[in-house]
Amino acid sequence: MILPIIYEENPILHRPSQPVTAVTNDILILIDDMFETMDQSKGIGLAAPQVGKNIRVIIVDTQQKKSKPFALINPEIVHAEGEQLYEEGCLSCPGLTGVVKRAAKVTVLGLDENGNDIKIDAEKLLAVVLQHEIDHLDGILFLDRLNEEEKQKVEKQRNVAKM
Ligand code: NI
């Protein structure tokens, strides 16, 4: 089922989400629905708060060669190093993009859909997407991470959208 995506101004996107205590059938259905929703919107990542649920679930599909879509429950960044700049957008902020400074490499722990522990060592785009989606679980949008110059660019994008 395709779920409605909520937008920037919705308070759900600005508060921390709760950890999943058990990978129930409801969680698995939510993950399926999130994949359907992300595919339809041609996104490369989606976090549960973006479909109105303040729980710690993300899905990722970088659509790159050799990469497979995956879900991650209760993801946690346990190591981060280096820096990279990437021009990000977000399905909850349509029409807006800005360059965000992120860690170049991250190690993320979490659970898969079977409740098994998984560990992901990520760099480049995958590292960006993981950091962006995990931010959603903490109530942070990429807009909150822009420097002044990038913020001004986003304001211009908003004005164009209004014209
Ligand atoms: Ni986003």
Short mmCIF file of C-alpha atoms and ligand atoms in Angstrom, two decimals:
data_model
loop_
_atom_site.label_atom_id
_atom_site.label_comp_id
_atom_site.label_asym_id
_atom_site.label_seq_id
_atom_site.Cartn_x
_atom_site.Cartn_y
_atom_site.Cartn_z
CA MET A 1 0.00 0.00 0.00
CA ILE A 2 1.32 3.41 -0.92
CA LEU A 3 1.38 5.66 2.13
CA PRO A 4 1.02 9.43 2.12
CA ILE A 5 4.35 11.20 2.64
CA ILE A 6 4.25 14.07 5.12
CA TYR A 7 6.00 17.36 4.57
CA GLU A 8 8.50 19.64 6.22
CA GLU A 9 5.97 21.62 8.27
CA ASN A 10 4.55 18.51 9.99
CA PRO A 11 5.68 18.27 13.66
CA ILE A 12 6.08 14.48 13.34
CA LEU A 13 9.23 15.16 11.29
CA HIS A 14 10.73 17.28 14.03
CA ARG A 15 10.56 14.98 17.02
CA PRO A 16 12.64 11.95 17.98
CA SER A 17 11.24 8.53 17.12
CA GLN A 18 10.88 5.55 19.46
CA PRO A 19 12.93 2.36 19.15
CA VAL A 20 11.18 -0.76 17.88
CA THR A 21 10.84 -3.22 20.77
CA ALA A 22 9.81 -6.25 18.66
CA VAL A 23 9.78 -6.87 14.92
CA THR A 24 6.06 -7.59 14.72
CA ASN A 25 3.96 -8.28 11.67
CA ASP A 26 2.80 -4.65 11.79
CA ILE A 27 6.42 -3.53 11.42
CA LEU A 28 6.95 -5.88 8.46
CA ILE A 29 3.81 -4.54 6.77
CA LEU A 30 5.00 -0.99 7.40
CA ILE A 31 8.37 -1.82 5.78
CA ASP A 32 6.64 -3.32 2.73
CA ASP A 33 4.45 -0.24 2.42
CA MET A 34 7.47 2.04 2.81
CA PHE A 35 9.24 0.25 -0.07
CA GLU A 36 6.18 0.65 -2.26
CA THR A 37 5.94 4.32 -1.33
CA MET A 38 9.63 5.00 -1.92
CA ASP A 39 9.65 3.20 -5.28
CA GLN A 40 6.68 5.19 -6.47
CA SER A 41 8.37 8.45 -5.49
CA LYS A 42 11.72 7.33 -6.94
CA GLY A 43 13.43 7.96 -3.62
CA ILE A 44 16.69 6.37 -2.51
CA GLY A 45 15.77 6.28 1.16
CA LEU A 46 12.78 6.70 3.42
CA ALA A 47 12.31 6.91 7.18
CA ALA A 48 9.14 5.90 9.04
CA PRO A 49 8.45 9.43 10.34
CA GLN A 50 8.05 10.53 6.71
CA VAL A 51 4.95 8.33 6.52
CA GLY A 52 3.73 9.64 9.85
CA LYS A 53 5.16 6.99 12.21
CA ASN A 54 7.58 8.07 14.91
CA ILE A 55 9.39 4.74 15.09
CA ARG A 56 12.99 3.89 14.30
CA VAL A 57 12.73 2.20 10.91
CA ILE A 58 14.46 3.23 7.69
CA ILE A 59 14.74 1.78 4.23
CA VAL A 60 17.49 2.40 1.70
CA ASP A 61 17.82 1.78 -2.02
CA THR A 62 20.74 3.66 -3.54
CA GLN A 63 19.89 2.14 -6.92
CA GLN A 64 23.53 1.58 -7.64
CA LYS A 65 25.10 -1.47 -9.18
CA LYS A 66 25.67 -4.30 -6.73
CA SER A 67 23.48 -2.63 -4.10
CA LYS A 68 20.31 -4.23 -2.84
CA PRO A 69 17.43 -2.40 -1.17
CA PHE A 70 17.30 -3.03 2.57
CA ALA A 71 15.42 -2.11 5.73
CA LEU A 72 17.11 -1.24 8.99
CA ILE A 73 15.42 -1.25 12.38
CA ASN A 74 16.81 0.78 15.30
CA PRO A 75 19.85 1.89 13.25
CA GLU A 76 22.69 3.45 15.16
CA ILE A 77 25.86 5.11 13.89
CA VAL A 78 28.67 3.64 15.97
CA HIS A 79 31.57 5.09 14.02
CA ALA A 80 31.98 8.05 11.69
CA GLU A 81 35.07 9.48 10.04
CA GLY A 82 36.12 11.99 7.43
CA GLU A 83 33.96 14.48 5.58
CA GLN A 84 32.09 14.61 2.30
CA LEU A 85 29.78 17.09 0.63
CA TYR A 86 26.70 15.91 -1.20
CA GLU A 87 23.73 17.73 -2.68
CA GLU A 88 20.75 16.27 -0.87
CA GLY A 89 17.03 16.38 -1.34
CA CYS A 90 14.20 14.78 0.59
CA LEU A 91 10.78 13.40 -0.33
CA SER A 92 9.39 15.48 2.55
CA CYS A 93 10.86 18.69 1.11
CA PRO A 94 9.89 18.55 -2.58
CA GLY A 95 11.74 20.90 -4.90
CA LEU A 96 14.47 21.72 -2.39
CA THR A 97 18.10 20.67 -2.52
CA GLY A 98 21.18 21.74 -0.63
CA VAL A 99 24.75 20.67 -0.09
CA VAL A 100 25.23 19.00 3.29
CA LYS A 101 28.49 18.15 5.01
CA ARG A 102 28.42 14.56 6.25
CA ALA A 103 30.88 11.98 7.46
CA ALA A 104 32.67 10.25 4.59
CA LYS A 105 32.40 6.82 6.19
CA VAL A 106 30.06 5.43 8.79
CA THR A 107 29.54 2.14 10.54
CA VAL A 108 25.89 1.47 11.34
CA LEU A 109 24.42 -1.24 13.54
CA GLY A 110 20.78 -2.28 13.51
CA LEU A 111 18.36 -5.11 13.00
CA ASP A 112 17.13 -6.57 9.75
CA GLU A 113 13.55 -7.63 9.09
CA ASN A 114 14.20 -11.00 10.75
CA GLY A 115 15.37 -9.31 13.92
CA ASN A 116 19.01 -10.27 13.25
CA ASP A 117 21.84 -7.92 14.13
CA ILE A 118 23.48 -6.37 11.13
CA LYS A 119 26.48 -4.14 10.67
CA ILE A 120 27.02 -1.93 7.64
CA ASP A 121 30.27 -0.22 6.72
CA ALA A 122 29.28 2.52 4.30
CA GLU A 123 30.97 5.24 2.31
CA LYS A 124 30.03 7.66 -0.47
CA LEU A 125 26.30 7.75 -1.36
CA LEU A 126 25.31 4.91 0.96
CA ALA A 127 26.93 6.72 3.89
CA VAL A 128 25.05 9.90 2.96
CA VAL A 129 21.69 8.15 2.72
CA LEU A 130 22.17 6.34 6.03
CA GLN A 131 23.09 9.56 7.82
CA HIS A 132 20.16 11.42 6.21
CA GLU A 133 17.62 8.72 7.13
CA ILE A 134 18.94 8.23 10.67
CA ASP A 135 18.69 12.01 11.12
CA HIS A 136 14.96 11.68 10.34
CA LEU A 137 14.66 9.34 13.34
CA ASP A 138 16.10 12.10 15.52
CA GLY A 139 13.75 14.73 14.12
CA ILE A 140 16.42 16.35 11.95
CA LEU A 141 15.94 17.35 8.30
CA PHE A 142 18.78 17.99 5.86
CA LEU A 143 17.58 21.61 5.89
CA ASP A 144 18.66 21.81 9.53
CA ARG A 145 22.24 20.96 8.50
CA LEU A 146 22.78 23.60 5.82
CA ASN A 147 25.27 26.40 6.21
CA GLU A 148 24.12 30.00 5.70
CA GLU A 149 24.97 30.04 2.01
CA GLU A 150 23.06 26.83 1.33
CA LYS A 151 20.12 28.08 3.42
CA GLN A 152 19.92 31.14 1.18
CA LYS A 153 19.93 28.92 -1.90
CA VAL A 154 17.03 26.94 -0.46
CA GLU A 155 15.10 30.16 0.22
CA LYS A 156 15.52 31.05 -3.44
CA GLN A 157 14.24 27.61 -4.43
CA ARG A 158 11.18 28.23 -2.25
CA ASN A 159 10.54 31.57 -3.92
CA VAL A 160 10.79 30.03 -7.38
CA ALA A 161 8.31 27.35 -6.30
CA LYS A 162 5.84 30.05 -5.24
CA MET A 163 5.98 31.89 -8.58
NI NI B 1 14.61 12.79 3.84
#
